[in-house]
JSON list of C-alpha atoms in Angstrom, two decimals:
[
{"chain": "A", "resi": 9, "resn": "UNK", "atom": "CA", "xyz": [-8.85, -5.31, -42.79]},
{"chain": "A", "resi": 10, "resn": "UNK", "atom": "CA", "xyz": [-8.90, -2.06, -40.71]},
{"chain": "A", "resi": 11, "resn": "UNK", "atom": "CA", "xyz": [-5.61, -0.62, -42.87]},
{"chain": "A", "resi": 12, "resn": "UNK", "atom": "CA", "xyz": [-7.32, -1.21, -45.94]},
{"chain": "A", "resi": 13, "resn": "UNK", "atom": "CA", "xyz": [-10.49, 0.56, -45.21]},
{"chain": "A", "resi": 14, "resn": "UNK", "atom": "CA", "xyz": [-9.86, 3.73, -43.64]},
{"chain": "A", "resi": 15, "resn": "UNK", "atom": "CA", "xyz": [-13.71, 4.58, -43.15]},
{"chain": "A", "resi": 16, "resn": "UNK", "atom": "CA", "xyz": [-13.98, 2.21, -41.01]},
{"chain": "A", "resi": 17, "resn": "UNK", "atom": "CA", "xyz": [-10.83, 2.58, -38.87]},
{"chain": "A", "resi": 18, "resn": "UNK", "atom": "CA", "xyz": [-11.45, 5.84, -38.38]},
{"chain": "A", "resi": 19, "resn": "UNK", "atom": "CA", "xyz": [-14.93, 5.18, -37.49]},
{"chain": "A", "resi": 20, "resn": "UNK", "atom": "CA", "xyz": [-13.46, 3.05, -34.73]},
{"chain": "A", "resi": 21, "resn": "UNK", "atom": "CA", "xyz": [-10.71, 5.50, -33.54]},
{"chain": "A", "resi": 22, "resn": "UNK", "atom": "CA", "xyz": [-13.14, 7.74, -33.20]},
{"chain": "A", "resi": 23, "resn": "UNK", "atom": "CA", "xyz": [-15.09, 5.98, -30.78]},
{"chain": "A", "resi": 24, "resn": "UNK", "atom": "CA", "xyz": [-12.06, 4.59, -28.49]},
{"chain": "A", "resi": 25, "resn": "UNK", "atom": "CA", "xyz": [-11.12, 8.10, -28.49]},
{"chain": "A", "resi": 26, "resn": "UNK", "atom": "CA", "xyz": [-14.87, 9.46, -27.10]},
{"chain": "A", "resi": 27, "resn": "UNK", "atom": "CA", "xyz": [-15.16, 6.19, -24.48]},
{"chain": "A", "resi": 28, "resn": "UNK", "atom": "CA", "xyz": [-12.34, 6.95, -23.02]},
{"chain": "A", "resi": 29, "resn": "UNK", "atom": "CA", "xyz": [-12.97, 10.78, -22.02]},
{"chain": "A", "resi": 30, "resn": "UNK", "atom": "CA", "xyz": [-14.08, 10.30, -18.62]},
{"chain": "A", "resi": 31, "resn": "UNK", "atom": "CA", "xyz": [-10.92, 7.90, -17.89]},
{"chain": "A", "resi": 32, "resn": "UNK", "atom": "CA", "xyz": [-8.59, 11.10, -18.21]},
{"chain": "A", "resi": 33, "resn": "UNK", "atom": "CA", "xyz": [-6.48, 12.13, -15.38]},
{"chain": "A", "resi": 34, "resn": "UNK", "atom": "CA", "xyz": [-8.78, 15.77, -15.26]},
{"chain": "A", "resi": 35, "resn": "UNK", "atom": "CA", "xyz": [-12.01, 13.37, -15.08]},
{"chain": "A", "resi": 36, "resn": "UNK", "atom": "CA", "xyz": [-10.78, 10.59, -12.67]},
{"chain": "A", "resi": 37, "resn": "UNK", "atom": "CA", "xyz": [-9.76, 14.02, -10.48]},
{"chain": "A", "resi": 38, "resn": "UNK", "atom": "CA", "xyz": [-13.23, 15.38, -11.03]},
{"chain": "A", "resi": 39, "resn": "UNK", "atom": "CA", "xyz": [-14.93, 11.79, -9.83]},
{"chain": "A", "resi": 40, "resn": "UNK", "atom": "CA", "xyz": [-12.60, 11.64, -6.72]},
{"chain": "A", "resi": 41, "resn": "UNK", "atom": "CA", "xyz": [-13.81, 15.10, -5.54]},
{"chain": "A", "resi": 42, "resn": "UNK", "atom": "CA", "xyz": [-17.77, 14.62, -6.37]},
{"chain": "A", "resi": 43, "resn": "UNK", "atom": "CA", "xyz": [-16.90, 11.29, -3.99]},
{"chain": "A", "resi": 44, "resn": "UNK", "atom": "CA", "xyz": [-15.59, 13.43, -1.44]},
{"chain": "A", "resi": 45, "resn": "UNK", "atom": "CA", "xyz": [-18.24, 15.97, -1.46]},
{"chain": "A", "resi": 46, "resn": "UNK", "atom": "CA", "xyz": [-21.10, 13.55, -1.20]},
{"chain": "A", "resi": 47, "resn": "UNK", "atom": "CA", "xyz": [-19.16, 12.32, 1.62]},
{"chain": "A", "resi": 48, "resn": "UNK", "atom": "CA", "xyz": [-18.81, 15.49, 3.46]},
{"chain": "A", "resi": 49, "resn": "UNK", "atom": "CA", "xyz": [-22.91, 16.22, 3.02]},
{"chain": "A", "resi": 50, "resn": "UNK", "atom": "CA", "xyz": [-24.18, 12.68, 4.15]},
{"chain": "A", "resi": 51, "resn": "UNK", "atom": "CA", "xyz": [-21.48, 11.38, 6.47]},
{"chain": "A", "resi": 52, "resn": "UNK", "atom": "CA", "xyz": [-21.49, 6.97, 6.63]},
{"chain": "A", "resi": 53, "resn": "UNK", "atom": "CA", "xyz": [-22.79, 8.26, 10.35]},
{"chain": "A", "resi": 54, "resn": "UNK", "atom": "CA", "xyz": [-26.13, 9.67, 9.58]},
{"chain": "A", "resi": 55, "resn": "UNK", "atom": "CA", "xyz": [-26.51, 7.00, 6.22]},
{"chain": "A", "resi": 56, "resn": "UNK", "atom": "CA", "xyz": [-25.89, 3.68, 9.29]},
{"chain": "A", "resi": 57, "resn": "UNK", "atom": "CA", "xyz": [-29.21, 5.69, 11.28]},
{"chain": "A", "resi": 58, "resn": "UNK", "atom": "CA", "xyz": [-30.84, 6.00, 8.00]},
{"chain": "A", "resi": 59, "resn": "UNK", "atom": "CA", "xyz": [-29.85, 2.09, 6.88]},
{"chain": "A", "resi": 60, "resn": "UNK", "atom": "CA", "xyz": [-31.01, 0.81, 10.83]},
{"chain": "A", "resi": 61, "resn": "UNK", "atom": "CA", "xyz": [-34.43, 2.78, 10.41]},
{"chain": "A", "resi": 62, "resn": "UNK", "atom": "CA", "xyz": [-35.10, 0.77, 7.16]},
{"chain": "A", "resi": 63, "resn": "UNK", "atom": "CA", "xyz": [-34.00, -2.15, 8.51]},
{"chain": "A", "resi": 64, "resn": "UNK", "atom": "CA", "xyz": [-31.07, -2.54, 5.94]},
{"chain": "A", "resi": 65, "resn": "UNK", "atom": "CA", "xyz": [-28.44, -2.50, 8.44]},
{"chain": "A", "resi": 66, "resn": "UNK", "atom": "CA", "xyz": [-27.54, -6.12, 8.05]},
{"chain": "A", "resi": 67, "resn": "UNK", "atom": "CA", "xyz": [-26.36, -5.18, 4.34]},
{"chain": "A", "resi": 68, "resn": "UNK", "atom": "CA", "xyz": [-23.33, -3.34, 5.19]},
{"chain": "A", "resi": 69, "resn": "UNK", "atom": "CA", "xyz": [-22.20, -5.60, 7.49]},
{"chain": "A", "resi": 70, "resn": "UNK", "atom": "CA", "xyz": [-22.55, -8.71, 5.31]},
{"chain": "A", "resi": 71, "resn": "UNK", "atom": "CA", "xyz": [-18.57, -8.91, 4.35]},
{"chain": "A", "resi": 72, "resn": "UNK", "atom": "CA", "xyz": [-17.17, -12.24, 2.82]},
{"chain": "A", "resi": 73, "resn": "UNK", "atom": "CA", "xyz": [-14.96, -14.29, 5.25]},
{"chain": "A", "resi": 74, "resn": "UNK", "atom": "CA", "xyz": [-11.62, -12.64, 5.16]},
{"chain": "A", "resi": 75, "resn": "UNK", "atom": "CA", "xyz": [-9.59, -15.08, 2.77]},
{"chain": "A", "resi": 76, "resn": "UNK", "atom": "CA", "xyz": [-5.35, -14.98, 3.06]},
{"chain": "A", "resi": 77, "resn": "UNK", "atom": "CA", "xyz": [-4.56, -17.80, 0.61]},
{"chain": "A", "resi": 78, "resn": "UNK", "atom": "CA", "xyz": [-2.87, -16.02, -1.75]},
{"chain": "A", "resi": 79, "resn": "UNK", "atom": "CA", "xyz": [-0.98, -13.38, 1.34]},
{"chain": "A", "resi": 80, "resn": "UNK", "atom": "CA", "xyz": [0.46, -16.84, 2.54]},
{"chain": "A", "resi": 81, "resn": "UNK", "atom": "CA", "xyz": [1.22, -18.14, -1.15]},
{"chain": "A", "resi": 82, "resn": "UNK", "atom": "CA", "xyz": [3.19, -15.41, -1.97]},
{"chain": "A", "resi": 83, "resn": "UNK", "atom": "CA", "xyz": [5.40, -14.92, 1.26]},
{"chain": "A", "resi": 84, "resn": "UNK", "atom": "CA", "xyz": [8.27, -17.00, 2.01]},
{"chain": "A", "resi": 85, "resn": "UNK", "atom": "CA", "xyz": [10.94, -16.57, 4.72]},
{"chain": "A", "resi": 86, "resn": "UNK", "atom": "CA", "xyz": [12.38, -13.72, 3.19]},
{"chain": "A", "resi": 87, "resn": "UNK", "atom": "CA", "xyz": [9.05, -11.37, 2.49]},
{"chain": "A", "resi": 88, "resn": "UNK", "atom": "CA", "xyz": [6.10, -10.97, 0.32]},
{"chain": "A", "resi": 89, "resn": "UNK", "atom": "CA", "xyz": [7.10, -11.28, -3.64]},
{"chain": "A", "resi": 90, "resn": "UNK", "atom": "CA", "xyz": [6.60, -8.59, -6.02]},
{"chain": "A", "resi": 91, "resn": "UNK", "atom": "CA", "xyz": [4.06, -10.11, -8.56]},
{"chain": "A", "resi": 92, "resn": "UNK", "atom": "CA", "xyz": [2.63, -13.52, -9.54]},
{"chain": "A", "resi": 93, "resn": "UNK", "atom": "CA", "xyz": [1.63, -15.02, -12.85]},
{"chain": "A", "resi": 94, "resn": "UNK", "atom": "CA", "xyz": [-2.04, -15.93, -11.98]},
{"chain": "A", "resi": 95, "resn": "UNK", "atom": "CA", "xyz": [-2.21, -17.02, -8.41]},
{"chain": "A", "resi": 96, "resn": "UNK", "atom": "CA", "xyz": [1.46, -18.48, -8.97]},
{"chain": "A", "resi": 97, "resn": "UNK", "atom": "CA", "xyz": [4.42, -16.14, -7.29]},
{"chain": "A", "resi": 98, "resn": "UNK", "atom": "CA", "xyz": [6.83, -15.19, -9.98]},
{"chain": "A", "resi": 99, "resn": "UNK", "atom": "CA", "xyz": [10.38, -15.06, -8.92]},
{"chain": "A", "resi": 100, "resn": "UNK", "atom": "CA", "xyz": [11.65, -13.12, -11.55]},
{"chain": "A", "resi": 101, "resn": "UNK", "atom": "CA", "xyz": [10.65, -9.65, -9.89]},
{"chain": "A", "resi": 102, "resn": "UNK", "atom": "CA", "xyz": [12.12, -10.71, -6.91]},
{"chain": "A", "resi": 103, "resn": "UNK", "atom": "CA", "xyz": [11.09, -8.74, -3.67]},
{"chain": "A", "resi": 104, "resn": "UNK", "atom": "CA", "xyz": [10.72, -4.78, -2.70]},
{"chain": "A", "resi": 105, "resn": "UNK", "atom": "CA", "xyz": [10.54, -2.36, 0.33]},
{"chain": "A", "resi": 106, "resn": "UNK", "atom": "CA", "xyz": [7.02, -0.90, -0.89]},
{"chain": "A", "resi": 107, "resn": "UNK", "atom": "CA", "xyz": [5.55, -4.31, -0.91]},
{"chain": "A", "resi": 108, "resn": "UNK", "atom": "CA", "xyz": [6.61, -5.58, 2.13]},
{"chain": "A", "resi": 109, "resn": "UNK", "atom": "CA", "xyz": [5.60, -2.53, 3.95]},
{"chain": "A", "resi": 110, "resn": "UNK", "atom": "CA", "xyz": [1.92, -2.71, 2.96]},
{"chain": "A", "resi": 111, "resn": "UNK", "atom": "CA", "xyz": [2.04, -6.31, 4.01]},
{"chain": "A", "resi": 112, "resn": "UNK", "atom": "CA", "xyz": [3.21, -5.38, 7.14]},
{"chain": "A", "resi": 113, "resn": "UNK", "atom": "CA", "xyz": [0.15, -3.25, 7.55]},
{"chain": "A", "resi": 114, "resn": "UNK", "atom": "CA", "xyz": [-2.25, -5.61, 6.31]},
{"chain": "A", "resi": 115, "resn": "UNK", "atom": "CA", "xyz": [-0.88, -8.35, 8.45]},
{"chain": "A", "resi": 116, "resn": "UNK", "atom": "CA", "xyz": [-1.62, -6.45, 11.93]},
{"chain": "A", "resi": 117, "resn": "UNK", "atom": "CA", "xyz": [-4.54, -5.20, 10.39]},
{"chain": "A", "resi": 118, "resn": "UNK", "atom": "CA", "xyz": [-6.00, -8.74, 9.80]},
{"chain": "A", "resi": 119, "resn": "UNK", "atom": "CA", "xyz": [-4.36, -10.22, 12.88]},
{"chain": "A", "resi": 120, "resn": "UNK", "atom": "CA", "xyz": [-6.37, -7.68, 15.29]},
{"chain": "A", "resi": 121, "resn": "UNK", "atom": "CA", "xyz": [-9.37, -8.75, 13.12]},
{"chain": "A", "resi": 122, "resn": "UNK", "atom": "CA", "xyz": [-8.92, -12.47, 13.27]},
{"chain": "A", "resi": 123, "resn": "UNK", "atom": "CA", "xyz": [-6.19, -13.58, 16.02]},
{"chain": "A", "resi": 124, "resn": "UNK", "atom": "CA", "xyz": [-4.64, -16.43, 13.61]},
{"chain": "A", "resi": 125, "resn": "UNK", "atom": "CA", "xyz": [-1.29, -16.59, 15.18]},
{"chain": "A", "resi": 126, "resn": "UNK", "atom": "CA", "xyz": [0.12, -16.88, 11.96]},
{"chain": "A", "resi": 127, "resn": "UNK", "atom": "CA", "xyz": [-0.40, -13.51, 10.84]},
{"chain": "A", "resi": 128, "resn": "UNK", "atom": "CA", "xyz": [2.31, -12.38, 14.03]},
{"chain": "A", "resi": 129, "resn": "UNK", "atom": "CA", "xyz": [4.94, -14.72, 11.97]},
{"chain": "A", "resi": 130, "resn": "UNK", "atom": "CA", "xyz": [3.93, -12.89, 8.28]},
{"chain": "A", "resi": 131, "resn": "UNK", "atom": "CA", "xyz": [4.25, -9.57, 10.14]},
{"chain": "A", "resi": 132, "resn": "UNK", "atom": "CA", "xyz": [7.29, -10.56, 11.70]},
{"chain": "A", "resi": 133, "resn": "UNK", "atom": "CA", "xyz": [8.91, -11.46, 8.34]},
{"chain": "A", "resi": 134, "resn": "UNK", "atom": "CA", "xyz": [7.85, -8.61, 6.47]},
{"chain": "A", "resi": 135, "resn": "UNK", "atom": "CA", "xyz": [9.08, -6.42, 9.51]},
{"chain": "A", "resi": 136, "resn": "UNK", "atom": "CA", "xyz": [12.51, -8.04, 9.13]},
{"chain": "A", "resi": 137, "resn": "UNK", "atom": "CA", "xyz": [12.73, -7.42, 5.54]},
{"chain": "A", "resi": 138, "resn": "UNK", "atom": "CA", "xyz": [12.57, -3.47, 6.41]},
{"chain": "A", "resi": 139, "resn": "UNK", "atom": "CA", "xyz": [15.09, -3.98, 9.19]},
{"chain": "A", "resi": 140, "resn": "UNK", "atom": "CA", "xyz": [17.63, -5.70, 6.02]},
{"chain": "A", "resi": 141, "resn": "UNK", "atom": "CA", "xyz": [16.26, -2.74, 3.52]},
{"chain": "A", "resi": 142, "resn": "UNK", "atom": "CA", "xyz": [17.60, -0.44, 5.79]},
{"chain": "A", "resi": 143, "resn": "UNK", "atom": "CA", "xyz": [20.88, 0.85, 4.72]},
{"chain": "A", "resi": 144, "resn": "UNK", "atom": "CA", "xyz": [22.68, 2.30, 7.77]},
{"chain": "A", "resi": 145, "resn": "UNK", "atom": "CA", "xyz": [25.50, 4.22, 5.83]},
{"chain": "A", "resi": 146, "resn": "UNK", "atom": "CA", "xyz": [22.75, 5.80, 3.77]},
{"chain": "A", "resi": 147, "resn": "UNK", "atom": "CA", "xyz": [20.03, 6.54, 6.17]},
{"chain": "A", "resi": 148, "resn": "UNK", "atom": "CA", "xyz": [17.02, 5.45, 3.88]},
{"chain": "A", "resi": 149, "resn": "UNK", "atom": "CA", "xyz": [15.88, 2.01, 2.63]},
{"chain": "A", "resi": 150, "resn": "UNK", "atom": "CA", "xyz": [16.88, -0.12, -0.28]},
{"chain": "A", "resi": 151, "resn": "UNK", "atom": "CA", "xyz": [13.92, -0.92, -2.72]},
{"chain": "A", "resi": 152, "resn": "UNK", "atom": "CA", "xyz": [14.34, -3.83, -5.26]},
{"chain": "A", "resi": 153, "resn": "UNK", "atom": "CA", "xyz": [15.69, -7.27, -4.01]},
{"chain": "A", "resi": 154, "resn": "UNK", "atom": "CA", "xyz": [16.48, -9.94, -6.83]},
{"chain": "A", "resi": 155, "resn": "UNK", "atom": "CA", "xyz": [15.06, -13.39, -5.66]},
{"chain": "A", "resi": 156, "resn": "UNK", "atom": "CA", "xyz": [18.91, -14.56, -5.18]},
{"chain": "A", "resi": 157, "resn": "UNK", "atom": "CA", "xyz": [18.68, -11.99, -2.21]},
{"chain": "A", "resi": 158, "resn": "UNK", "atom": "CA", "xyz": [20.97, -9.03, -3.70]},
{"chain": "A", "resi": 159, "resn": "UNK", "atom": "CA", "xyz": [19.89, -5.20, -3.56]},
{"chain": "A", "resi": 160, "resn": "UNK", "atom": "CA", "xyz": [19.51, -3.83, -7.36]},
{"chain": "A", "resi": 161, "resn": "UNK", "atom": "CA", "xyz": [20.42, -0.12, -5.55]},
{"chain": "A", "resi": 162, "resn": "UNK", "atom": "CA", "xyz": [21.84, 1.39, -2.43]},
{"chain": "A", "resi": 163, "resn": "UNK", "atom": "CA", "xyz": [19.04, 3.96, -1.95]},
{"chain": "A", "resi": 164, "resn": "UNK", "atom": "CA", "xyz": [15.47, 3.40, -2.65]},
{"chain": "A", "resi": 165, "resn": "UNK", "atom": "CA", "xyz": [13.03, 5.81, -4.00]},
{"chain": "A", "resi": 166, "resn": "UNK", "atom": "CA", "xyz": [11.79, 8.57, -1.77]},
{"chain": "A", "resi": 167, "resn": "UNK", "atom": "CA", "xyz": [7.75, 6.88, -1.93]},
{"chain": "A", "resi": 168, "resn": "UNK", "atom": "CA", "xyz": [9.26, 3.58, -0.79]},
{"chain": "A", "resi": 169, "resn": "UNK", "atom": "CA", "xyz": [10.81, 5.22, 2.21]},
{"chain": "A", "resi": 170, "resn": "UNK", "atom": "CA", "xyz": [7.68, 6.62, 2.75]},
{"chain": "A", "resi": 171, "resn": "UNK", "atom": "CA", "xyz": [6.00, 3.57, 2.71]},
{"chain": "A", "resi": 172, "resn": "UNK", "atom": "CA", "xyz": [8.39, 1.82, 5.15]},
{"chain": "A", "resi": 173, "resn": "UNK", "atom": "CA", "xyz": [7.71, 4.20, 7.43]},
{"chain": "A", "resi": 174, "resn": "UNK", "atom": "CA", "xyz": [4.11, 4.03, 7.17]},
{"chain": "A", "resi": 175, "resn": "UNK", "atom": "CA", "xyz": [4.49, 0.40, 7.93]},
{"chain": "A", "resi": 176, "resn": "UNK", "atom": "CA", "xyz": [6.66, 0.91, 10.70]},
{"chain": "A", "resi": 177, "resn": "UNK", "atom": "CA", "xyz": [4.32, 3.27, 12.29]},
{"chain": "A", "resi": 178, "resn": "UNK", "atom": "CA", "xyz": [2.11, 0.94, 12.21]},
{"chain": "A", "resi": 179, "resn": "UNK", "atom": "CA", "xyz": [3.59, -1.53, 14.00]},
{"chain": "A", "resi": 180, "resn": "UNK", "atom": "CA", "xyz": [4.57, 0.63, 16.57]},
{"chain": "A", "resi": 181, "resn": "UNK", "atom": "CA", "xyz": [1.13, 1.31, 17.06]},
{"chain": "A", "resi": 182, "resn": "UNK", "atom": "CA", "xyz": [-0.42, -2.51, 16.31]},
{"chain": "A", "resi": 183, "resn": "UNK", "atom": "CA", "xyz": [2.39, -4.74, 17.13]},
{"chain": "A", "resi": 184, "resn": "UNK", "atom": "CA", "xyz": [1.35, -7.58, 18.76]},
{"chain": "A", "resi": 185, "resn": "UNK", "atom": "CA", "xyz": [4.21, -8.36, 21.22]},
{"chain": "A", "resi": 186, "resn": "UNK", "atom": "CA", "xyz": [6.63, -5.97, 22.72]},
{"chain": "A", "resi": 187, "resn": "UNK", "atom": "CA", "xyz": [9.69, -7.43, 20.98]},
{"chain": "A", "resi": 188, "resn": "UNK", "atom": "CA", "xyz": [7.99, -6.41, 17.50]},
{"chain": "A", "resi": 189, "resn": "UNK", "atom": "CA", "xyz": [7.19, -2.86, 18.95]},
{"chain": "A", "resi": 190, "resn": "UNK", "atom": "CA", "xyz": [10.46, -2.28, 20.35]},
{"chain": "A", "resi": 191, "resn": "UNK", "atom": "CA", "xyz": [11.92, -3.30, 16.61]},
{"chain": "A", "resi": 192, "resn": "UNK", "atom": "CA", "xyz": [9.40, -0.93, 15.34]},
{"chain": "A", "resi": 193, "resn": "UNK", "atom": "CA", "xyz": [10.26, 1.86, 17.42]},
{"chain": "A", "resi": 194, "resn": "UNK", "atom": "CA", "xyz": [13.96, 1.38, 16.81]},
{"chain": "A", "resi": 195, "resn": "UNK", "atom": "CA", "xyz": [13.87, 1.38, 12.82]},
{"chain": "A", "resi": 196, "resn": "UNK", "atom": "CA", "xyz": [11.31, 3.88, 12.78]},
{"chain": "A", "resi": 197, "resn": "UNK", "atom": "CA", "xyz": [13.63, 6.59, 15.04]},
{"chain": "A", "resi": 198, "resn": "UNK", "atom": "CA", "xyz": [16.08, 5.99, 12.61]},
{"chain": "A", "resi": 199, "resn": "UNK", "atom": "CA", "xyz": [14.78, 6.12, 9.23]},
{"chain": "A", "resi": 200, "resn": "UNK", "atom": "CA", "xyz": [12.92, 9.32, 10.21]},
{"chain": "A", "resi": 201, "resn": "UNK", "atom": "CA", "xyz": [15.51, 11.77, 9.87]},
{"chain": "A", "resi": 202, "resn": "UNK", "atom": "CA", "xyz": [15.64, 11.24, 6.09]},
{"chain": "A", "resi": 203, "resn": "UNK", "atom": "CA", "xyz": [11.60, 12.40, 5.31]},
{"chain": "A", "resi": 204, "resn": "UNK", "atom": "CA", "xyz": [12.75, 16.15, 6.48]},
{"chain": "A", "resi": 205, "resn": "UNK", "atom": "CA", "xyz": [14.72, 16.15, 3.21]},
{"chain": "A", "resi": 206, "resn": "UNK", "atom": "CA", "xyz": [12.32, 14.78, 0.40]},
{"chain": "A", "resi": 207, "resn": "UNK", "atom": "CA", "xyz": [10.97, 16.70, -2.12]},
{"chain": "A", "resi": 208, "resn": "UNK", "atom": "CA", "xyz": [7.93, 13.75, -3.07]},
{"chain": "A", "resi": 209, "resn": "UNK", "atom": "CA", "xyz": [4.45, 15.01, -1.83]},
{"chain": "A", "resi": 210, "resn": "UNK", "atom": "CA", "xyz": [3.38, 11.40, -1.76]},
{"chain": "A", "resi": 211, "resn": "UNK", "atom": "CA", "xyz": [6.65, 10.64, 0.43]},
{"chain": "A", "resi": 212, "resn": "UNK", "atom": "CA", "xyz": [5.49, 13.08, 3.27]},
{"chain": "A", "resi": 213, "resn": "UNK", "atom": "CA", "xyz": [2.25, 12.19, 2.93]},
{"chain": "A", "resi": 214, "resn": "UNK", "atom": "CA", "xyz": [3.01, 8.63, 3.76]},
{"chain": "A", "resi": 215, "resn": "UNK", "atom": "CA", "xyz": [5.51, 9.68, 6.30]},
{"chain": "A", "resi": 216, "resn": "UNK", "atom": "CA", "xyz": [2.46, 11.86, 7.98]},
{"chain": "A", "resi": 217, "resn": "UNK", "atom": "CA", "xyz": [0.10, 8.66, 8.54]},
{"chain": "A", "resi": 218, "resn": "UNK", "atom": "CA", "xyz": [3.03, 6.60, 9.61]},
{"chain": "A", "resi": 219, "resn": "UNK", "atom": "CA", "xyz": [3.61, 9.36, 12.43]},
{"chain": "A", "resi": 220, "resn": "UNK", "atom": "CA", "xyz": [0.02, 9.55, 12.92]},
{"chain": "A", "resi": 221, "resn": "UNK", "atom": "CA", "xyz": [-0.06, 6.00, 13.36]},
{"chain": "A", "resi": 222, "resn": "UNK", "atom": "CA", "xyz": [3.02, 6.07, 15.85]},
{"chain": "A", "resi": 223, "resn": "UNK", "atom": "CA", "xyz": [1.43, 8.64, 18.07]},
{"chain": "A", "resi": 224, "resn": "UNK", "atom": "CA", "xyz": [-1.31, 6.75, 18.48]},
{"chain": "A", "resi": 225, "resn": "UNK", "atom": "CA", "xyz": [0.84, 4.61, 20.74]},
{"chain": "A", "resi": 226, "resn": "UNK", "atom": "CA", "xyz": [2.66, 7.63, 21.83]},
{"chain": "A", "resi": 227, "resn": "UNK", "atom": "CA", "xyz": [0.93, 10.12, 21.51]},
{"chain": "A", "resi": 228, "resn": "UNK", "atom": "CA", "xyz": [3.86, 12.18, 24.26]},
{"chain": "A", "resi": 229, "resn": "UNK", "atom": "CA", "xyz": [6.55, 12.08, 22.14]},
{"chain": "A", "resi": 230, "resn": "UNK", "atom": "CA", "xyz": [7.82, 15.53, 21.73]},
{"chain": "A", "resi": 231, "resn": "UNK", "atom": "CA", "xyz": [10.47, 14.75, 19.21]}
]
């Protein structure tokens, strides 16, 4: 109907085109900035006195009940899973570094919250799969694993190197038992010396916060 009236479709391009202005890479940029400058002029500091004088404290501390169904659903004993179809892990898309890095992350994050001793095993796993994406001869971490457990590439992308270390810094800082840390410490030292030769932004950023994130823990290192 709308490629025989040409009125109309145009009428209707016309107005996809105008409602989707402020979803524009410029505009999304502009949004993220007007964030962070309200931010900057009314830290969350002075807003929790301002919340606790009106007695609406309670209101941003009423979080849901932390819920890791679908964490658990989509790990197995190799790592997390790419994707799912619904809340069904698809095995198609296999496993990658990136994934199983932010997992890692999340896991100590949630186990400091809670204490369920079986976020240490999740961690553990998706600290393991880093310790197989490493790639020894290469010096930086494979990406994409196929769900019959075979690397699609030798060398991963700079970001998911990135991310690994992120993660890793992380559970240098987080771990929950020493053997973890030590495993940590031992891929992290390694996998290091690659960041001082990417050319990604995003990379180094998320090489920065997994540094930050080691130093935490030790915060002497000189190196």
């Amino acid at each position: 109907d709308l490629l025989d009236h040409e009125v109309e479709r145009q009428a209707m391009r016309k107005r996809a085109y105008l409602s989707t202005r402020s979803f524009v890479w410029r505009e999304v940029a502009r949004a993220y900035l007007e964030v962070f400058n309200d931010a900057r002029k009314h830290p969350l500091v002075g807003r929790l006195k301002l919340f606790s004088r009106s007695g609406q404290s309670a209101v941003l501390h009423a979080l849901p009940e932390l819920k890791l169904d679908h964490l658990r659903t989509l790990t197995d004993d190799v790592g997390m899973l790419q994707h799912a179809r619904y809340s069904i892990p698809d095995r198609n898309h296999g496993y990658c570094t990136d994934d199983n890095a932010r997992a890692l992350i999340f896991a100590l994050g949630a186990w400091q919250h809670t204490q369920a001793s079986d976020l240490v095993s999740l961690a553990a796993i998706y600290l393991s799969f880093l310790q197989h994406a490493y790639n020894p001869e290469t010096g930086r971490f494979r990406n994409f694993m196929s769900y019959d457990r075979r690397w699609s590439e030798d060398v991963g992308s700079e970001d998911s190197h990135g991310r690994a270390l992120w993660g890793l810094g992380f559970a240098v800082a987080d771990a929950p038992t020493v053997g973890m840390r030590a495993a940590a410490i031992d891929l992290f030292d390694q996998a290091l010396r690659a960041s001082e030769r990417f050319t990604s932004p995003r990379a180094w950023a998320f090489t920065i916060v997994g540094i930050h994130a080691y130093l935490r823990r030790y915060g002497g290192d000189s190196d």
